[in-house]
CSV table of N, CA and C in Angstrom, one decimal:
chain,number,residue,atom,x,y,z
Y,1,UNK,N,6.4,-6.7,19.1
Y,1,UNK,CA,6.3,-6.4,17.7
Y,1,UNK,C,7.3,-7.3,16.9
Y,2,UNK,N,6.7,-7.9,15.9
Y,2,UNK,CA,7.6,-8.8,15.1
Y,2,UNK,C,8.4,-8.0,14.1
Y,3,UNK,N,9.7,-8.4,14.1
Y,3,UNK,CA,10.6,-7.7,13.1
Y,3,UNK,C,11.3,-8.8,12.4
Y,4,UNK,N,11.5,-8.6,11.1
Y,4,UNK,CA,12.2,-9.6,10.2
Y,4,UNK,C,13.2,-8.8,9.4
Y,5,UNK,N,14.4,-9.2,9.4
Y,5,UNK,CA,15.5,-8.6,8.7
Y,5,UNK,C,16.2,-9.6,7.9
Y,6,UNK,N,16.1,-9.4,6.6
Y,6,UNK,CA,16.7,-10.3,5.6
Y,6,UNK,C,18.1,-9.8,5.2
Y,7,UNK,N,19.0,-10.7,4.9
Y,7,UNK,CA,20.3,-10.3,4.4
Y,7,UNK,C,20.9,-11.5,3.6
Y,8,UNK,N,22.1,-11.2,3.0
Y,8,UNK,CA,22.7,-12.3,2.3
Y,8,UNK,C,22.7,-12.2,0.8
Y,9,UNK,N,21.9,-11.2,0.3
Y,9,UNK,CA,21.9,-11.1,-1.2
Y,9,UNK,C,23.2,-10.6,-1.8
Y,10,UNK,N,23.3,-10.7,-3.1
Y,10,UNK,CA,24.5,-10.3,-3.7
Y,10,UNK,C,24.5,-10.5,-5.2
Y,11,UNK,N,25.6,-10.3,-5.9
Y,11,UNK,CA,25.7,-10.5,-7.3
Y,11,UNK,C,26.7,-11.6,-7.6
Y,12,UNK,N,26.3,-12.5,-8.5
Y,12,UNK,CA,27.3,-13.5,-8.9
Y,12,UNK,C,26.9,-14.2,-10.2
Y,13,UNK,N,27.7,-15.0,-10.7
Y,13,UNK,CA,27.4,-15.6,-12.0
Y,13,UNK,C,26.5,-16.8,-11.8
Y,14,UNK,N,25.9,-17.2,-12.9
Y,14,UNK,CA,25.1,-18.4,-13.0
Y,14,UNK,C,25.8,-19.6,-12.5
Y,15,UNK,N,25.2,-20.5,-11.8
Y,15,UNK,CA,25.8,-21.7,-11.3
Y,15,UNK,C,26.3,-21.6,-9.9
Y,16,UNK,N,26.4,-20.4,-9.4
Y,16,UNK,CA,26.8,-20.2,-8.0
Y,16,UNK,C,25.8,-20.4,-7.0
Y,17,UNK,N,26.2,-20.2,-5.7
Y,17,UNK,CA,25.3,-20.4,-4.6
Y,17,UNK,C,25.3,-19.2,-3.7
Y,18,UNK,N,24.1,-19.0,-3.1
Y,18,UNK,CA,24.0,-17.9,-2.1
Y,18,UNK,C,23.1,-18.5,-0.9
Y,19,UNK,N,23.4,-18.0,0.3
Y,19,UNK,CA,22.5,-18.3,1.4
Y,19,UNK,C,21.9,-17.0,2.0
Y,20,UNK,N,20.6,-16.9,1.9
Y,20,UNK,CA,19.9,-15.8,2.5
Y,20,UNK,C,19.6,-16.1,3.9
Y,21,UNK,N,19.6,-15.1,4.7
Y,21,UNK,CA,19.2,-15.2,6.1
Y,21,UNK,C,18.2,-14.2,6.5
Y,22,UNK,N,17.4,-14.5,7.5
Y,22,UNK,CA,16.3,-13.6,7.9
Y,22,UNK,C,16.3,-13.7,9.5
Y,23,UNK,N,16.7,-12.7,10.1
Y,23,UNK,CA,16.6,-12.7,11.6
Y,23,UNK,C,15.2,-12.3,12.0
Y,24,UNK,N,14.6,-13.1,12.8
Y,24,UNK,CA,13.2,-12.9,13.3
Y,24,UNK,C,13.2,-12.6,14.8
Y,25,UNK,N,12.5,-11.5,15.1
Y,25,UNK,CA,12.4,-11.2,16.6
Y,25,UNK,C,11.0,-10.8,16.9
Y,26,UNK,N,10.5,-11.1,18.1
Y,26,UNK,CA,9.2,-10.7,18.5
Y,26,UNK,C,8.1,-11.7,18.2
Y,27,UNK,N,8.4,-12.8,17.6
Y,27,UNK,CA,7.4,-13.8,17.2
Y,27,UNK,C,7.3,-14.8,18.4
Y,28,UNK,N,6.3,-14.8,19.2
Y,28,UNK,CA,6.3,-15.6,20.4
Y,28,UNK,C,5.4,-16.8,20.3
Y,29,UNK,N,4.6,-16.9,19.3
Y,29,UNK,CA,3.7,-18.1,19.2
Y,29,UNK,C,4.5,-19.3,18.8
Y,30,UNK,N,3.9,-20.5,19.2
Y,30,UNK,CA,4.6,-21.7,19.0
Y,30,UNK,C,4.4,-22.2,17.5
Y,31,UNK,N,3.3,-21.9,17.0
Y,31,UNK,CA,3.0,-22.3,15.6
Y,31,UNK,C,3.3,-21.2,14.6
Y,32,UNK,N,3.9,-21.5,13.5
Y,32,UNK,CA,4.3,-20.5,12.5
Y,32,UNK,C,4.2,-21.0,11.1
Y,33,UNK,N,4.2,-20.1,10.2
Y,33,UNK,CA,4.3,-20.4,8.8
Y,33,UNK,C,5.1,-19.2,8.2
Y,34,UNK,N,6.3,-19.6,7.7
Y,34,UNK,CA,7.2,-18.6,7.2
Y,34,UNK,C,7.6,-18.9,5.8
Y,35,UNK,N,8.0,-17.9,5.1
Y,35,UNK,CA,8.2,-18.0,3.6
Y,35,UNK,C,9.2,-17.1,3.1
Y,36,UNK,N,9.7,-17.4,1.9
Y,36,UNK,CA,10.5,-16.5,1.1
Y,36,UNK,C,9.7,-16.2,-0.1
Y,37,UNK,N,9.7,-14.9,-0.5
Y,37,UNK,CA,9.1,-14.5,-1.7
Y,37,UNK,C,10.2,-13.8,-2.5
Y,38,UNK,N,9.9,-13.6,-3.8
Y,38,UNK,CA,10.9,-12.8,-4.6
Y,38,UNK,C,10.1,-12.0,-5.7
Y,39,UNK,N,10.7,-10.9,-6.1
Y,39,UNK,CA,10.1,-10.1,-7.1
Y,39,UNK,C,11.2,-9.6,-8.0
Y,40,UNK,N,11.1,-10.1,-9.3
Y,40,UNK,CA,12.0,-9.6,-10.3
Y,40,UNK,C,11.5,-8.4,-11.0
Y,41,UNK,N,12.3,-7.8,-11.8
Y,41,UNK,CA,12.0,-6.5,-12.5
Y,41,UNK,C,10.7,-6.8,-13.4
Y,42,UNK,N,9.8,-5.9,-13.3
Y,42,UNK,CA,8.6,-6.0,-14.1
Y,42,UNK,C,7.8,-7.3,-13.9
Y,43,UNK,N,8.0,-7.9,-12.7
Y,43,UNK,CA,7.2,-9.1,-12.4
Y,43,UNK,C,6.5,-9.0,-11.1
Y,44,UNK,N,5.5,-9.8,-10.9
Y,44,UNK,CA,4.7,-9.8,-9.7
Y,44,UNK,C,5.6,-10.6,-8.6
Y,45,UNK,N,5.3,-10.3,-7.4
Y,45,UNK,CA,6.0,-11.0,-6.3
Y,45,UNK,C,5.5,-12.4,-6.3
Y,46,UNK,N,6.4,-13.4,-6.2
Y,46,UNK,CA,6.1,-14.8,-6.3
Y,46,UNK,C,6.6,-15.5,-5.0
Y,47,UNK,N,5.9,-16.5,-4.6
Y,47,UNK,CA,6.3,-17.3,-3.5
Y,47,UNK,C,7.4,-18.3,-4.0
Y,48,UNK,N,8.4,-18.3,-3.2
Y,48,UNK,CA,9.6,-19.2,-3.5
Y,48,UNK,C,9.5,-20.5,-2.7
Y,49,UNK,N,9.4,-20.3,-1.4
Y,49,UNK,CA,9.4,-21.5,-0.5
Y,49,UNK,C,8.7,-21.2,0.8
Y,50,UNK,N,8.1,-22.2,1.5
Y,50,UNK,CA,7.5,-22.0,2.8
Y,50,UNK,C,8.0,-23.1,3.7
Y,51,UNK,N,7.9,-22.8,5.0
Y,51,UNK,CA,8.2,-23.8,6.0
Y,51,UNK,C,7.3,-23.6,7.2
Y,52,UNK,N,6.8,-24.6,7.8
Y,52,UNK,CA,5.9,-24.5,9.0
Y,52,UNK,C,6.6,-25.1,10.2
Y,53,UNK,N,5.8,-25.0,11.3
Y,53,UNK,CA,6.4,-25.4,12.6
Y,53,UNK,C,6.6,-26.9,12.7
Y,54,UNK,N,6.0,-27.7,11.8
Y,54,UNK,CA,6.2,-29.1,11.7
Y,54,UNK,C,7.4,-29.5,10.8
Y,55,UNK,N,8.0,-28.5,10.2
Y,55,UNK,CA,9.1,-28.7,9.4
Y,55,UNK,C,8.7,-29.0,7.9
Y,56,UNK,N,7.4,-28.9,7.6
Y,56,UNK,CA,7.0,-29.2,6.3
Y,56,UNK,C,7.4,-28.0,5.4
Y,57,UNK,N,7.9,-28.3,4.2
Y,57,UNK,CA,8.4,-27.3,3.3
Y,57,UNK,C,7.7,-27.5,2.0
Y,58,UNK,N,7.5,-26.3,1.3
Y,58,UNK,CA,7.0,-26.4,-0.1
Y,58,UNK,C,7.9,-25.4,-0.9
Y,59,UNK,N,7.9,-25.7,-2.2
Y,59,UNK,CA,8.8,-24.9,-3.1
Y,59,UNK,C,8.1,-24.6,-4.4
Y,60,UNK,N,8.4,-23.5,-5.0
Y,60,UNK,CA,7.9,-23.2,-6.3
Y,60,UNK,C,8.6,-24.2,-7.3
Y,61,UNK,N,7.9,-24.6,-8.3
Y,61,UNK,CA,8.4,-25.5,-9.3
Y,61,UNK,C,9.8,-25.0,-9.9
Y,62,UNK,N,9.9,-23.7,-10.0
Y,62,UNK,CA,11.1,-23.2,-10.6
Y,62,UNK,C,12.3,-23.3,-9.8
Y,63,UNK,N,12.2,-23.6,-8.5
Y,63,UNK,CA,13.4,-23.7,-7.6
Y,63,UNK,C,13.5,-25.1,-7.0
Y,64,UNK,N,12.6,-26.0,-7.2
Y,64,UNK,CA,12.7,-27.3,-6.6
Y,64,UNK,C,14.0,-28.0,-7.0
Y,65,UNK,N,14.6,-28.6,-6.0
Y,65,UNK,CA,15.9,-29.3,-6.3
Y,65,UNK,C,17.1,-28.4,-6.2
Y,66,UNK,N,16.9,-27.1,-6.2
Y,66,UNK,CA,18.0,-26.1,-6.2
Y,66,UNK,C,18.0,-25.3,-4.9
Y,67,UNK,N,16.9,-25.0,-4.3
Y,67,UNK,CA,16.7,-24.1,-3.1
Y,67,UNK,C,16.3,-25.0,-1.9
Y,68,UNK,N,16.8,-24.6,-0.8
Y,68,UNK,CA,16.4,-25.3,0.5
Y,68,UNK,C,16.0,-24.2,1.5
Y,69,UNK,N,14.8,-24.3,2.0
Y,69,UNK,CA,14.4,-23.4,3.1
Y,69,UNK,C,14.6,-24.1,4.4
Y,70,UNK,N,15.0,-23.3,5.4
Y,70,UNK,CA,15.2,-23.9,6.7
Y,70,UNK,C,15.0,-22.8,7.8
Y,71,UNK,N,14.8,-23.2,9.0
Y,71,UNK,CA,14.6,-22.2,10.0
Y,71,UNK,C,15.5,-22.6,11.2
Y,72,UNK,N,15.8,-21.6,12.0
Y,72,UNK,CA,16.6,-21.8,13.2
Y,72,UNK,C,15.8,-22.3,14.3
Y,73,UNK,N,16.4,-22.7,15.3
Y,73,UNK,CA,15.7,-23.2,16.5
Y,73,UNK,C,16.2,-22.5,17.7
Y,74,UNK,N,15.5,-21.8,18.5
Y,74,UNK,CA,14.1,-21.5,18.3
Y,74,UNK,C,13.8,-20.6,17.1
Y,75,UNK,N,12.6,-20.1,16.9
Y,75,UNK,CA,12.2,-19.5,15.7
Y,75,UNK,C,12.9,-18.1,15.6
Y,76,UNK,N,14.2,-18.1,15.6
Y,76,UNK,CA,14.9,-16.8,15.5
Y,76,UNK,C,15.4,-16.5,14.2
Y,77,UNK,N,15.4,-17.4,13.3
Y,77,UNK,CA,16.0,-17.1,12.0
Y,77,UNK,C,15.4,-18.0,10.9
Y,78,UNK,N,15.4,-17.5,9.7
Y,78,UNK,CA,14.9,-18.2,8.5
Y,78,UNK,C,16.0,-18.2,7.5
Y,79,UNK,N,16.2,-19.3,6.7
Y,79,UNK,CA,17.3,-19.3,5.8
Y,79,UNK,C,16.7,-19.8,4.4
Y,80,UNK,N,17.5,-19.4,3.4
Y,80,UNK,CA,17.2,-19.9,2.0
Y,80,UNK,C,18.5,-20.2,1.4
Y,81,UNK,N,18.9,-21.5,1.3
Y,81,UNK,CA,20.1,-21.9,0.5
Y,81,UNK,C,19.7,-22.0,-0.9
Y,82,UNK,N,20.4,-21.2,-1.8
Y,82,UNK,CA,20.1,-21.2,-3.2
Y,82,UNK,C,21.3,-21.7,-3.9
Y,83,UNK,N,21.1,-22.8,-4.7
Y,83,UNK,CA,22.2,-23.4,-5.4
Y,83,UNK,C,21.9,-23.4,-6.9
Y,84,UNK,N,22.9,-23.6,-7.7
Y,84,UNK,CA,22.7,-23.7,-9.2
Y,84,UNK,C,21.9,-22.5,-9.7
Y,85,UNK,N,22.3,-21.3,-9.2
Y,85,UNK,CA,21.5,-20.1,-9.5
Y,85,UNK,C,21.5,-19.8,-11.0
Y,86,UNK,N,20.4,-19.3,-11.5
Y,86,UNK,CA,20.2,-19.0,-12.9
Y,86,UNK,C,19.8,-17.5,-13.0
Y,87,UNK,N,20.0,-16.9,-14.1
Y,87,UNK,CA,19.7,-15.5,-14.3
Y,87,UNK,C,18.2,-15.2,-14.0
Y,88,UNK,N,17.3,-16.1,-14.2
Y,88,UNK,CA,15.9,-15.9,-13.9
Y,88,UNK,C,15.7,-15.9,-12.4
Y,89,UNK,N,16.6,-16.2,-11.6
Y,89,UNK,CA,16.5,-16.1,-10.1
Y,89,UNK,C,16.7,-14.7,-9.6
Y,90,UNK,N,17.2,-13.8,-10.6
Y,90,UNK,CA,17.4,-12.5,-10.2
Y,90,UNK,C,16.2,-11.8,-9.7
Y,91,UNK,N,16.3,-11.0,-8.6
Y,91,UNK,CA,15.2,-10.3,-8.0
Y,91,UNK,C,15.5,-9.9,-6.6
Y,92,UNK,N,14.5,-9.3,-6.0
Y,92,UNK,CA,14.6,-8.9,-4.6
Y,92,UNK,C,13.9,-10.0,-3.8
Y,93,UNK,N,14.5,-10.5,-2.8
Y,93,UNK,CA,14.0,-11.6,-2.0
Y,93,UNK,C,13.5,-11.1,-0.6
Y,94,UNK,N,12.3,-11.5,-0.3
Y,94,UNK,CA,11.7,-11.1,1.0
Y,94,UNK,C,11.4,-12.3,1.9
Y,95,UNK,N,11.7,-12.2,3.2
Y,95,UNK,CA,11.2,-13.1,4.1
Y,95,UNK,C,9.9,-12.6,4.7
Y,96,UNK,N,9.0,-13.6,5.0
Y,96,UNK,CA,7.7,-13.2,5.5
Y,96,UNK,C,7.2,-14.3,6.5
Y,97,UNK,N,6.2,-13.9,7.3
Y,97,UNK,CA,5.6,-14.8,8.2
Y,97,UNK,C,4.1,-14.5,8.3
Y,98,UNK,N,3.3,-15.6,8.4
Y,98,UNK,CA,1.9,-15.4,8.6
Y,98,UNK,C,1.6,-15.0,10.0
Y,99,UNK,N,0.5,-14.4,10.2
Y,99,UNK,CA,0.1,-14.0,11.6
Y,99,UNK,C,0.0,-15.2,12.5
Y,100,UNK,N,0.1,-14.9,13.8
Y,100,UNK,CA,0.0,-16.0,14.8
Y,100,UNK,C,-1.4,-16.7,14.7
Y,101,UNK,N,-2.4,-15.9,14.3
Y,101,UNK,CA,-3.7,-16.5,14.2
Y,101,UNK,C,-3.8,-17.4,13.0
Y,102,UNK,N,-3.3,-17.0,11.9
Y,102,UNK,CA,-3.3,-17.8,10.7
Y,102,UNK,C,-2.5,-19.1,10.9
Y,103,UNK,N,-1.4,-19.0,11.6
Y,103,UNK,CA,-0.5,-20.2,11.8
Y,103,UNK,C,-0.8,-20.9,13.1
Y,104,UNK,N,-1.9,-20.6,13.7
Y,104,UNK,CA,-2.2,-21.2,15.1
Y,104,UNK,C,-2.1,-22.7,15.1
Y,105,UNK,N,-2.4,-23.4,14.0
Y,105,UNK,CA,-2.3,-24.8,14.0
Y,105,UNK,C,-0.9,-25.3,13.7
Y,106,UNK,N,0.0,-24.4,13.5
Y,106,UNK,CA,1.3,-24.8,13.2
Y,106,UNK,C,1.6,-25.1,11.7
Y,107,UNK,N,0.6,-24.9,10.9
Y,107,UNK,CA,0.7,-25.2,9.5
Y,107,UNK,C,0.5,-24.0,8.6
Y,108,UNK,N,1.1,-24.0,7.4
Y,108,UNK,CA,0.8,-23.0,6.5
Y,108,UNK,C,-0.6,-23.3,5.9
Y,109,UNK,N,-1.4,-22.3,5.6
Y,109,UNK,CA,-2.7,-22.5,5.0
Y,109,UNK,C,-2.5,-23.2,3.6
Y,110,UNK,N,-3.4,-23.9,3.1
Y,110,UNK,CA,-3.3,-24.5,1.8
Y,110,UNK,C,-3.2,-23.4,0.8
Y,111,UNK,N,-2.3,-23.6,-0.1
Y,111,UNK,CA,-2.1,-22.5,-1.2
Y,111,UNK,C,-1.8,-21.2,-0.5
Y,112,UNK,N,-1.0,-21.2,0.5
Y,112,UNK,CA,-0.6,-20.0,1.2
Y,112,UNK,C,0.0,-19.0,0.2
Y,113,UNK,N,-0.4,-17.8,0.3
Y,113,UNK,CA,0.1,-16.8,-0.6
Y,113,UNK,C,0.5,-15.5,0.1
Y,114,UNK,N,0.8,-14.5,-0.7
Y,114,UNK,CA,1.2,-13.2,-0.2
Y,114,UNK,C,0.2,-12.6,0.8
Y,115,UNK,N,-1.0,-12.8,0.5
Y,115,UNK,CA,-2.1,-12.2,1.3
Y,115,UNK,C,-2.2,-12.8,2.7
Y,116,UNK,N,-1.6,-14.0,2.9
Y,116,UNK,CA,-1.6,-14.6,4.2
Y,116,UNK,C,-0.5,-14.2,5.1
Y,117,UNK,N,0.5,-13.5,4.5
Y,117,UNK,CA,1.6,-13.0,5.3
Y,117,UNK,C,1.3,-11.7,5.9
Y,118,UNK,N,1.6,-11.6,7.2
Y,118,UNK,CA,1.4,-10.4,8.0
Y,118,UNK,C,2.7,-9.6,8.2
Y,119,UNK,N,3.8,-10.4,8.3
Y,119,UNK,CA,5.0,-9.7,8.7
Y,119,UNK,C,6.0,-9.9,7.5
Y,120,UNK,N,6.7,-8.8,7.2
Y,120,UNK,CA,7.6,-8.9,6.1
Y,120,UNK,C,8.9,-8.2,6.5
Y,121,UNK,N,10.0,-8.8,5.9
Y,121,UNK,CA,11.3,-8.1,6.0
Y,121,UNK,C,11.5,-7.3,4.8
Y,122,UNK,N,12.4,-6.3,4.9
Y,122,UNK,CA,12.8,-5.6,3.7
Y,122,UNK,C,13.6,-6.5,2.8
Y,123,UNK,N,13.5,-6.3,1.5
Y,123,UNK,CA,14.1,-7.2,0.6
Y,123,UNK,C,15.6,-7.2,0.6
Y,124,UNK,N,16.2,-8.3,0.1
Y,124,UNK,CA,17.6,-8.3,-0.1
Y,124,UNK,C,17.8,-8.7,-1.6
Y,125,UNK,N,18.6,-7.9,-2.3
Y,125,UNK,CA,18.7,-8.1,-3.8
Y,125,UNK,C,19.6,-9.2,-4.2
Y,126,UNK,N,19.2,-10.0,-5.2
Y,126,UNK,CA,20.0,-11.0,-5.8
Y,126,UNK,C,20.1,-10.8,-7.3
Y,127,UNK,N,21.3,-10.8,-7.8
Y,127,UNK,CA,21.5,-10.6,-9.2
Y,127,UNK,C,22.4,-11.7,-9.8
Y,128,UNK,N,21.9,-12.4,-10.7
Y,128,UNK,CA,22.6,-13.5,-11.3
Y,128,UNK,C,22.9,-13.2,-12.8
Y,129,UNK,N,24.1,-13.2,-13.1
Y,129,UNK,CA,24.5,-12.9,-14.5
Y,129,UNK,C,24.9,-14.2,-15.2
Y,130,UNK,N,24.6,-14.2,-16.5
Y,130,UNK,CA,24.9,-15.4,-17.3
Y,130,UNK,C,26.3,-15.4,-17.8
């Protein structure tokens, strides 16, 4: 059984940095597609960043140049380094992974989205004040 546990959220002022972590257990396949999503108040959950087993990463335009997604070796953890934080980054952050079948080729599907993710961690809240 795959289990994902996110941590590292907190409250801080704009301009600061946070590093989110996600401990992953039970995922045994060699190919994977993992991601961070976030959901702000009164907003839909949005994709923040993805990483696949080839190390390819993608980012939402709103976080490019500020956030870095990475994963541990072996696939036991997922990280999101968040720099130059802005109030609009406020929200609950979720780590997620696509199913072993979806990620069998080791890549994230094109335009991978929430519906492609099978495993989710409970969210960790991030609050950025101006």
